[in-house]
Short mmCIF file of C-alpha atoms in Angstrom, two decimals:
data_model
loop_
_atom_site.label_atom_id
_atom_site.label_comp_id
_atom_site.label_asym_id
_atom_site.label_seq_id
_atom_site.Cartn_x
_atom_site.Cartn_y
_atom_site.Cartn_z
CA MET A 1 51.35 57.62 -15.55
CA ASN A 2 47.82 58.85 -14.88
CA ASN A 3 46.97 58.51 -18.58
CA GLU A 4 48.25 54.94 -18.55
CA MET A 5 46.09 54.10 -15.54
CA ARG A 6 43.03 55.66 -17.14
CA LYS A 7 43.55 53.59 -20.32
CA ILE A 8 43.90 50.37 -18.31
CA SER A 9 40.77 51.21 -16.26
CA SER A 10 38.76 51.91 -19.42
CA LEU A 11 39.90 48.61 -20.95
CA ILE A 12 38.85 46.66 -17.85
CA ILE A 13 35.42 48.33 -17.81
CA CYS A 14 34.87 47.49 -21.52
CA LEU A 15 35.86 43.87 -20.96
CA VAL A 16 33.49 43.54 -17.99
CA MET A 17 30.60 45.12 -19.91
CA GLY A 18 31.25 42.90 -22.92
CA ALA A 19 31.32 39.77 -20.79
CA THR A 20 28.04 40.84 -19.17
CA VAL A 21 26.33 41.35 -22.53
CA PHE A 22 27.60 37.98 -23.76
CA ALA A 23 26.32 36.19 -20.64
CA VAL A 24 22.85 37.68 -21.07
CA ALA A 25 22.64 36.71 -24.75
CA VAL A 26 23.24 32.97 -24.16
CA PRO A 27 20.33 31.00 -22.53
CA MET A 28 21.64 29.03 -19.56
CA ASN A 29 20.34 25.65 -18.46
CA ILE A 30 19.91 25.15 -14.70
CA GLY A 31 21.72 21.80 -14.66
CA ALA A 32 24.90 23.06 -16.34
CA SER A 33 27.04 22.69 -13.21
CA SER A 34 25.96 19.07 -12.51
CA VAL A 35 26.92 15.82 -14.19
CA PRO A 36 23.87 14.37 -16.03
CA ILE A 37 22.85 10.79 -15.23
CA PHE A 38 20.80 10.69 -18.46
CA GLU A 39 21.59 12.45 -21.74
CA ASP A 40 20.39 12.12 -25.31
CA ASN A 41 21.60 14.57 -27.96
CA PHE A 42 19.78 12.68 -30.76
CA ASP A 43 22.97 12.20 -32.74
CA GLY A 44 21.84 9.07 -34.58
CA THR A 45 19.33 8.42 -37.32
CA SER A 46 16.62 6.74 -35.23
CA LEU A 47 15.24 6.82 -31.69
CA ASP A 48 17.54 5.14 -29.14
CA THR A 49 15.26 2.42 -27.73
CA THR A 50 17.77 1.64 -24.97
CA LYS A 51 16.85 5.02 -23.48
CA TRP A 52 13.26 5.61 -24.63
CA THR A 53 10.02 3.69 -24.87
CA ILE A 54 7.26 4.70 -27.29
CA VAL A 55 4.10 5.05 -25.19
CA LYS A 56 1.82 6.38 -27.95
CA ASN A 57 2.40 6.03 -31.66
CA ALA A 58 -0.96 6.62 -33.36
CA GLY A 59 -0.47 8.41 -36.66
CA GLY A 60 2.28 10.91 -37.53
CA THR A 61 5.98 10.19 -37.27
CA ILE A 62 8.84 9.96 -34.78
CA THR A 63 12.16 10.71 -36.47
CA VAL A 64 15.72 11.62 -35.47
CA SER A 65 17.60 13.81 -37.94
CA ASN A 66 20.49 16.31 -37.83
CA GLY A 67 20.77 16.19 -34.05
CA ASN A 68 17.04 16.70 -33.42
CA LEU A 69 14.08 14.61 -32.30
CA LEU A 70 11.09 15.47 -34.52
CA LEU A 71 7.61 14.57 -33.32
CA TYR A 72 5.00 15.18 -36.03
CA ASP A 73 1.58 13.99 -35.02
CA GLY A 74 -1.76 13.24 -36.57
CA SER A 75 -3.11 11.89 -33.28
CA HIS A 76 -0.66 11.08 -30.45
CA LYS A 77 3.13 10.96 -30.23
CA ARG A 78 4.68 10.35 -26.80
CA ILE A 79 8.00 8.88 -25.67
CA ASP A 80 9.11 8.25 -22.06
CA THR A 81 12.48 7.41 -20.59
CA ILE A 82 12.81 3.74 -19.73
CA SER A 83 14.44 4.71 -16.43
CA ARG A 84 12.55 6.37 -13.58
CA PHE A 85 13.93 9.09 -11.32
CA THR A 86 13.29 10.39 -7.81
CA TYR A 87 14.13 14.09 -7.38
CA GLY A 88 16.58 16.02 -9.57
CA ILE A 89 16.43 18.17 -12.69
CA ALA A 90 14.99 17.39 -16.13
CA GLU A 91 15.86 19.73 -18.99
CA ALA A 92 15.24 19.81 -22.74
CA LYS A 93 16.06 22.14 -25.61
CA ILE A 94 12.71 22.40 -27.42
CA LYS A 95 11.16 24.42 -30.23
CA ILE A 96 7.35 24.62 -29.96
CA SER A 97 5.43 25.27 -33.19
CA GLY A 98 1.86 25.68 -34.35
CA PRO A 99 -0.95 28.27 -34.60
CA ASP A 100 -2.96 29.79 -31.76
CA GLY A 101 -5.75 27.71 -30.24
CA PRO A 102 -6.04 23.95 -29.54
CA ALA A 103 -5.30 23.01 -33.17
CA GLY A 104 -1.61 23.75 -32.70
CA HIS A 105 -1.09 23.10 -29.02
CA TYR A 106 -0.65 20.13 -26.65
CA GLN A 107 3.18 19.99 -26.91
CA LYS A 108 4.56 18.90 -23.54
CA PHE A 109 7.72 18.03 -21.58
CA GLY A 110 8.33 16.95 -17.98
CA PHE A 111 7.92 14.27 -15.34
CA ASN A 112 5.11 11.74 -15.99
CA VAL A 113 3.55 13.70 -18.85
CA ASN A 114 -0.20 12.89 -19.15
CA ALA A 115 0.09 9.56 -17.32
CA GLU A 116 -2.66 7.18 -18.43
CA SER A 117 -3.39 5.47 -15.10
CA SER A 118 -5.54 7.44 -12.67
CA PRO A 119 -5.12 8.85 -10.10
CA TYR A 120 -1.65 9.94 -11.19
CA THR A 121 1.02 12.42 -10.20
CA GLY A 122 3.19 14.47 -12.57
CA PHE A 123 4.51 17.95 -13.36
CA TYR A 124 5.31 19.31 -16.81
CA PHE A 125 5.21 22.16 -19.31
CA ASP A 126 2.17 22.18 -21.62
CA SER A 127 1.50 24.54 -24.54
CA TYR A 128 -2.26 24.08 -24.13
CA ASP A 129 -4.55 22.79 -21.35
CA ALA A 130 -7.94 21.26 -22.17
CA ASP A 131 -9.63 22.83 -19.12
CA TYR A 132 -7.81 26.17 -18.98
CA GLY A 133 -7.08 26.80 -22.67
CA GLY A 134 -3.91 28.47 -23.90
CA ARG A 135 -2.45 31.11 -26.19
CA ALA A 136 0.28 31.18 -28.79
CA ASN A 137 3.68 32.24 -27.39
CA HIS A 138 2.72 30.95 -23.95
CA VAL A 139 3.11 27.68 -22.01
CA ARG A 140 1.62 26.41 -18.77
CA ALA A 141 3.42 25.03 -15.72
CA ILE A 142 1.19 22.18 -14.47
CA VAL A 143 1.37 20.03 -11.31
CA PHE A 144 -0.93 17.04 -10.70
CA ASN A 145 -1.03 15.43 -7.25
CA VAL A 146 -2.76 12.02 -7.14
CA GLY A 147 -5.19 13.02 -9.89
CA ASP A 148 -5.85 16.61 -8.69
CA ARG A 149 -4.49 19.58 -10.65
CA ILE A 150 -2.97 21.74 -7.88
CA HIS A 151 -0.99 24.18 -10.05
CA ASN A 152 -1.59 25.70 -13.50
CA GLU A 153 0.29 28.93 -14.28
CA GLU A 154 0.61 30.58 -17.69
CA ILE A 155 4.12 31.72 -18.77
CA ALA A 156 5.03 33.85 -21.80
CA VAL A 157 7.64 32.34 -24.14
CA THR A 158 8.33 32.85 -27.85
CA TRP A 159 7.35 29.92 -30.08
CA ASN A 160 9.17 28.71 -33.21
CA GLU A 161 12.60 29.19 -31.62
CA TYR A 162 14.63 27.05 -29.24
CA HIS A 163 14.36 27.43 -25.47
CA VAL A 164 15.73 25.37 -22.58
CA PHE A 165 12.81 24.13 -20.47
CA GLY A 166 13.84 22.86 -17.03
CA ILE A 167 12.00 21.32 -14.06
CA LYS A 168 13.71 20.99 -10.65
CA TRP A 169 12.06 18.57 -8.22
CA ASN A 170 13.09 18.03 -4.61
CA GLN A 171 11.56 16.86 -1.33
CA SER A 172 9.48 20.01 -0.77
CA HIS A 173 8.62 21.70 -4.06
CA VAL A 174 8.76 21.81 -7.88
CA GLU A 175 10.31 24.70 -9.85
CA PHE A 176 9.82 25.53 -13.54
CA TYR A 177 12.63 27.30 -15.48
CA ILE A 178 12.90 28.68 -19.00
CA ASP A 179 16.40 29.51 -20.30
CA GLY A 180 17.76 29.25 -16.75
CA GLU A 181 15.25 31.74 -15.27
CA LEU A 182 12.81 30.65 -12.56
CA LYS A 183 9.27 31.20 -13.91
CA SER A 184 6.97 29.28 -11.55
CA SER A 185 7.12 27.12 -8.41
CA LYS A 186 4.79 25.06 -6.23
CA SER A 187 5.19 23.60 -2.73
CA PHE A 188 4.67 19.90 -3.18
CA THR A 189 5.67 16.57 -1.60
CA PHE A 190 6.02 13.36 -3.61
CA ASP A 191 8.80 10.75 -3.45
CA GLY A 192 7.78 8.14 -6.02
CA PRO A 193 10.04 7.45 -9.05
CA LEU A 194 8.75 9.02 -12.29
CA GLN A 195 9.64 8.84 -15.97
CA VAL A 196 10.51 11.88 -18.08
CA GLY A 197 8.53 12.29 -21.30
CA VAL A 198 8.13 14.32 -24.50
CA TRP A 199 4.64 14.55 -26.04
CA ASN A 200 3.11 16.06 -29.18
CA ASP A 201 -0.64 15.79 -29.74
CA ARG A 202 -1.23 17.99 -32.81
CA SER A 203 -0.24 18.06 -36.50
CA TYR A 204 2.67 20.48 -36.09
CA THR A 205 6.30 19.46 -35.62
CA MET A 206 7.75 19.58 -32.10
CA THR A 207 11.57 19.78 -32.33
CA THR A 208 13.79 18.66 -29.43
CA GLY A 209 17.56 19.24 -29.58
CA TRP A 210 18.52 17.34 -26.42
CA VAL A 211 17.22 15.97 -23.11
CA LYS A 212 19.33 15.83 -19.93
CA ILE A 213 18.53 14.65 -16.41
CA TYR A 214 20.55 15.43 -13.29
CA LEU A 215 20.20 13.43 -10.09
CA THR A 216 21.16 16.30 -7.75
CA PRO A 217 20.70 20.07 -7.93
CA PRO A 218 23.68 22.11 -9.18
CA THR A 219 26.33 22.93 -6.63
CA THR A 220 26.24 26.42 -5.13
CA PRO A 221 29.24 28.75 -5.67
CA THR A 222 31.85 28.80 -2.95
CA PRO A 223 31.28 31.96 -0.85
CA THR A 224 34.00 34.60 -0.76
CA PRO A 225 35.96 34.09 2.47
CA THR A 226 35.77 36.93 5.01
CA PRO A 227 39.06 38.60 6.02
CA THR A 228 40.73 37.06 9.05
CA PRO A 229 40.77 39.64 11.90
CA THR A 230 44.06 40.60 13.48
CA PRO A 231 44.44 38.45 16.62
CA THR A 232 44.49 40.16 20.00
CA ILE A 233 47.25 38.95 22.34
CA THR A 234 45.84 37.92 25.71
CA PRO A 235 47.56 36.28 28.73
CA SER A 236 47.62 32.47 28.57
CA PRO A 237 44.79 30.93 30.61
CA THR A 238 45.34 28.33 33.26
CA PRO A 239 45.70 24.91 31.57
CA VAL A 240 42.50 22.84 31.75
CA THR A 241 42.43 19.08 31.31
CA PRO A 242 40.23 18.43 28.25
CA THR A 243 37.16 16.23 28.69
CA PRO A 244 37.31 13.24 26.33
CA ILE A 245 34.71 13.46 23.53
CA PRO A 246 32.97 10.20 22.64
CA PRO A 247 33.32 9.20 18.99
CA THR A 248 30.46 10.13 16.66
CA PRO A 249 28.38 7.04 15.87
CA VAL A 250 28.72 5.86 12.27
CA THR A 251 25.44 6.03 10.35
CA PRO A 252 24.84 2.72 8.58
CA PRO A 253 24.57 2.91 4.78
CA PRO A 254 21.05 3.08 3.29
CA ILE A 255 19.32 -0.23 2.94
CA GLY A 256 18.56 0.32 -0.76
CA ILE A 257 15.28 0.34 -2.63
CA PRO A 258 13.42 -1.99 -4.97
CA GLN A 259 12.64 -0.65 -8.45
CA LEU A 260 10.09 -2.39 -10.66
CA THR A 261 10.00 -1.82 -14.42
CA ILE A 262 7.27 -2.93 -16.83
CA SER A 263 7.70 -4.00 -20.46
CA GLN A 264 5.33 -5.56 -22.97
CA THR A 265 5.57 -7.50 -26.23
CA THR A 266 2.81 -8.06 -28.79
CA LEU A 267 2.96 -10.82 -31.42
CA LYS A 268 0.27 -9.20 -33.60
CA GLU A 269 0.41 -5.41 -33.73
CA GLU A 270 -2.99 -4.75 -35.37
CA PRO A 271 -5.31 -7.79 -35.22
CA LYS A 272 -8.59 -7.79 -37.13
CA VAL A 273 -11.96 -7.84 -35.39
CA GLY A 274 -12.59 -11.39 -34.20
CA GLU A 275 -8.88 -12.28 -34.21
CA GLU A 276 -6.76 -12.87 -31.12
CA ALA A 277 -3.47 -11.24 -30.12
CA LEU A 278 -0.94 -12.69 -27.66
CA ILE A 279 0.47 -9.99 -25.36
CA THR A 280 3.10 -10.55 -22.67
CA VAL A 281 3.61 -8.13 -19.77
CA SER A 282 6.92 -8.54 -17.91
CA ILE A 283 7.81 -7.08 -14.50
CA MET A 284 11.45 -6.91 -13.38
CA ASN A 285 13.00 -5.76 -10.11
CA LYS A 286 16.02 -3.63 -11.09
CA GLY A 287 16.57 -2.46 -7.51
CA ASN A 288 19.08 -3.90 -5.07
CA VAL A 289 16.61 -5.30 -2.50
CA VAL A 290 13.52 -7.49 -2.60
CA ALA A 291 10.20 -5.96 -3.72
CA LYS A 292 7.45 -7.24 -1.40
CA ASN A 293 3.65 -7.32 -1.53
CA ILE A 294 3.58 -6.60 -5.28
CA GLN A 295 0.00 -6.04 -6.44
CA LEU A 296 -0.58 -5.78 -10.20
CA THR A 297 -3.97 -4.93 -11.72
CA GLU A 298 -5.10 -4.63 -15.35
CA ARG A 299 -8.62 -3.44 -16.16
CA VAL A 300 -9.76 -4.85 -19.51
CA PRO A 301 -12.43 -2.81 -21.38
CA SER A 302 -15.69 -4.49 -22.35
CA SER A 303 -14.86 -4.35 -26.08
CA ILE A 304 -12.07 -6.92 -25.52
CA THR A 305 -12.59 -10.51 -24.39
CA VAL A 306 -9.85 -12.45 -22.61
CA SER A 307 -9.43 -15.97 -23.99
CA TYR A 308 -6.39 -17.02 -21.96
CA VAL A 309 -4.25 -15.76 -19.06
CA ASP A 310 -1.11 -17.42 -17.71
CA GLY A 311 0.81 -16.05 -14.71
CA ALA A 312 -2.09 -14.12 -13.15
CA ASN A 313 -5.72 -14.42 -12.07
CA TYR A 314 -8.61 -13.22 -14.24
CA VAL A 315 -12.10 -12.50 -12.88
CA GLY A 316 -14.67 -10.35 -14.68
CA ASN A 317 -12.70 -7.61 -16.42
CA LEU A 318 -9.82 -7.60 -13.91
CA VAL A 319 -6.41 -9.30 -14.33
CA SER A 320 -4.48 -9.41 -11.05
CA TRP A 321 -1.27 -10.84 -9.58
CA ILE A 322 0.21 -10.71 -6.06
CA GLY A 323 3.76 -11.77 -5.22
CA GLU A 324 7.31 -10.61 -4.54
CA LEU A 325 10.51 -10.38 -6.60
CA GLN A 326 14.11 -10.59 -5.48
CA SER A 327 16.68 -8.20 -6.94
CA GLY A 328 17.12 -9.06 -10.63
CA GLU A 329 14.12 -11.41 -10.65
CA SER A 330 11.23 -11.04 -13.14
CA HIS A 331 7.68 -12.31 -13.65
CA SER A 332 5.73 -12.55 -16.91
CA ILE A 333 1.99 -12.59 -17.60
CA GLN A 334 0.71 -13.88 -20.94
CA HIS A 335 -2.71 -12.87 -22.28
CA SER A 336 -4.70 -13.81 -25.34
CA PHE A 337 -7.09 -10.96 -26.21
CA LYS A 338 -9.92 -11.10 -28.74
CA PHE A 339 -11.25 -7.85 -30.23
CA ILE A 340 -14.94 -7.31 -30.94
CA GLU A 341 -14.82 -3.63 -32.00
CA THR A 342 -12.73 -1.65 -34.48
CA LYS A 343 -11.40 0.86 -31.95
CA GLU A 344 -8.11 1.76 -30.34
CA LYS A 345 -8.18 0.45 -26.78
CA ALA A 346 -6.10 1.12 -23.69
CA ILE A 347 -5.59 -1.34 -20.84
CA PRO A 348 -4.12 0.49 -17.81
CA VAL A 349 -1.53 -1.55 -15.86
CA ARG A 350 -0.92 -0.42 -12.27
CA ILE A 351 1.61 -1.87 -9.79
CA SER A 352 2.08 -1.08 -6.10
CA TYR A 353 4.83 -2.65 -3.99
CA GLU A 354 6.83 -2.24 -0.76
CA ASP A 355 10.45 -2.41 0.39
CA GLU A 356 11.70 -4.39 3.39
CA GLU A 357 10.71 -1.57 5.77
CA GLY A 358 7.15 -1.32 4.44
CA LYS A 359 7.60 1.87 2.40
CA LYS A 360 5.17 1.91 -0.53
CA TYR A 361 5.98 2.56 -4.20
CA GLU A 362 3.90 2.70 -7.36
CA THR A 363 4.47 2.46 -11.10
CA SER A 364 2.20 2.11 -14.11
CA THR A 365 2.00 1.78 -17.88
CA THR A 366 -0.65 1.32 -20.57
CA ILE A 367 -1.18 -1.49 -23.08
CA TRP A 368 -2.31 0.19 -26.31
CA LEU A 369 -4.24 -2.05 -28.69
CA LYS A 370 -5.41 -1.07 -32.16
CA THR A 371 -7.44 -3.32 -34.44
CA GLU A 372 -7.14 -3.41 -38.20
CA ILE A 373 -10.33 -2.11 -39.80
CA PRO A 374 -11.59 -4.88 -42.15
CA THR A 375 -13.08 -4.09 -45.56
CA PRO A 376 -16.84 -4.60 -46.04
CA THR A 377 -16.10 -7.75 -48.01
CA GLN A 378 -14.35 -9.24 -44.95
CA LEU A 379 -16.46 -8.07 -42.00
CA ASP A 380 -19.13 -10.45 -40.65
CA SER A 381 -20.49 -8.65 -37.59
CA ASP A 382 -23.02 -11.33 -36.50
CA GLY A 383 -20.92 -14.38 -37.47
CA ASP A 384 -23.67 -16.09 -39.51
CA GLY A 385 -21.51 -16.69 -42.60
CA TRP A 386 -22.70 -13.69 -44.61
CA THR A 387 -20.45 -10.63 -44.69
CA ASP A 388 -21.96 -7.24 -43.85
CA GLU A 389 -21.83 -6.40 -47.57
CA GLN A 390 -23.85 -9.54 -48.43
CA GLU A 391 -26.33 -8.65 -45.66
CA ARG A 392 -26.73 -5.17 -47.16
CA ILE A 393 -27.48 -6.60 -50.60
CA ALA A 394 -29.98 -9.11 -49.14
CA GLY A 395 -31.65 -6.43 -46.97
CA THR A 396 -30.97 -8.39 -43.74
CA ASN A 397 -29.66 -7.18 -40.39
CA PRO A 398 -25.81 -7.54 -40.29
CA TYR A 399 -25.97 -7.69 -36.48
CA SER A 400 -28.51 -10.56 -36.23
CA LYS A 401 -28.00 -14.13 -37.42
CA ASP A 402 -31.78 -14.57 -37.84
CA THR A 403 -33.27 -11.30 -39.12
CA ASP A 404 -36.93 -12.46 -39.18
CA ASN A 405 -36.67 -14.62 -36.01
CA ASP A 406 -38.19 -17.69 -37.69
CA GLY A 407 -35.62 -20.10 -36.33
CA TYR A 408 -33.39 -20.15 -39.40
CA TRP A 409 -30.12 -18.27 -39.91
CA ASP A 410 -30.19 -15.77 -42.76
CA PRO A 411 -27.84 -17.71 -45.13
CA HIS A 412 -30.09 -20.82 -44.77
CA ASP A 413 -33.45 -19.00 -45.06
CA PRO A 414 -34.88 -18.54 -48.62
CA ASN A 415 -36.92 -15.59 -47.26
CA PRO A 416 -34.73 -14.18 -44.47
CA THR A 417 -36.75 -10.95 -44.07
CA ASP A 418 -40.31 -12.42 -43.91
CA PRO A 419 -41.22 -14.60 -40.90
CA ASN A 420 -44.63 -15.49 -42.44
CA ILE A 421 -43.14 -17.48 -45.32
CA PRO A 422 -42.17 -20.99 -44.12
CA ALA A 423 -38.50 -21.77 -44.57
CA LYS A 424 -37.51 -25.21 -45.76
CA ALA A 425 -33.87 -24.96 -44.88
CA THR A 426 -31.36 -26.18 -42.42
CA PRO A 427 -32.13 -24.63 -39.00
CA LYS A 428 -29.46 -22.91 -37.03
CA PRO A 429 -27.01 -25.29 -35.36
CA PRO A 430 -28.20 -27.01 -32.18
CA GLY A 431 -27.12 -25.53 -28.89
CA PHE A 432 -25.25 -27.19 -26.05
CA GLU A 433 -28.42 -28.71 -24.55
CA ALA A 434 -29.25 -30.55 -27.75
CA LEU A 435 -25.74 -31.94 -28.09
CA PHE A 436 -25.85 -33.09 -24.46
CA ALA A 437 -29.18 -34.89 -25.05
CA ILE A 438 -27.86 -36.67 -28.15
CA ALA A 439 -24.75 -37.79 -26.24
CA GLY A 440 -27.00 -39.13 -23.45
CA LEU A 441 -29.11 -41.16 -25.85
CA LEU A 442 -26.01 -42.66 -27.47
CA ALA A 443 -24.67 -43.65 -24.03
CA VAL A 444 -27.97 -45.38 -23.08
CA ALA A 445 -28.04 -47.25 -26.39
CA TYR A 446 -24.49 -48.44 -25.82
CA LEU A 447 -25.27 -49.75 -22.32
CA LEU A 448 -28.39 -51.61 -23.50
CA ARG A 449 -26.43 -53.26 -26.25
CA ARG A 450 -23.75 -54.45 -23.80
CA ARG A 451 -26.39 -55.99 -21.51
CA LYS A 452 -27.73 -58.04 -24.43
#
């Protein structure tokens, strides 16, 4: 009998030890005991644009293959969730790759990753930080609060293999987890809705197996009940008339919140210098109550001129709109932009708004504009009719219509580089004043003729 018991005890111990070893070998994600409100396992053959928006797509590729999202970048690759979230857990199964130093770093995941509008708030993992540097087989846990970096802690983690990166955000702090283990935390208060993003900013592939978001933290295990003590028999007390307890007042349901989303459409993806592009920015209230005191601003860089704006005001380099939107209502702003430089340009779009009780909210996005670089045979920088290539051959200034300042445009000047040689050519077109004078003379002549 004793031998039997010893065998059974040994078997139980082996099973327990085996289960312990197995549990340690499998990385756990911190949201495993919650139901995700957002999940993408990248099962298809292309990015699901009902879940994600491409924020930056300059060079490189964004592909979905064999259950993985692959971001390979020659400049910038960033996708954000279309939905925004307040509090909860964001997790992703990610394989970071690349050499040591900034050439292989800048691979990121988290809430509001590298937001373009400033000041901004966000918290995320980053394999390299421009101000603090970084090392291979390490990441940084970063927290920005209204434009100020308030947390930046380096964490060791092996690259070129999968890990589950998790960020838990609640009313009082942010926690950073790797493979279910708490690695860093920061006391922090922020209640605005944020997007979750994946970013790769170097020419090495960042592989993501899945992304999941949980609205609430995982439930805690039910505690083991304590043994009920043996009751002691005591004499019955004298009956007492119970005092009536007033009913507990019922707390009214929450009033709800407004939630504004921003989308944009562009009719010409890469216009040439001098061409115009029509861009529409649409705002929609997806919340269940009215969004009040909406204030939208767009700051247009000096290298872009605005030819036309409908649905907003435009003064100087600022496009602005103030209004309110009921639940499900939207507002659109149409712009016609003209490009005068061959550069990629960003127009930050910032929106602040309030609910019915005056609580403030903010959201933002960026309009990315990239011009097509014309060939030398097409580019006419000064607009005088000669291309820059023709100006080079003639020895004239491609950025001045009248190189020698003799009153004649270069294409109409037999000697466009020598102001001392008289030019017998058509002068440059008359300005507005001359046209106005000619129109006045014609009007006077017409009146005199009628009087006769």
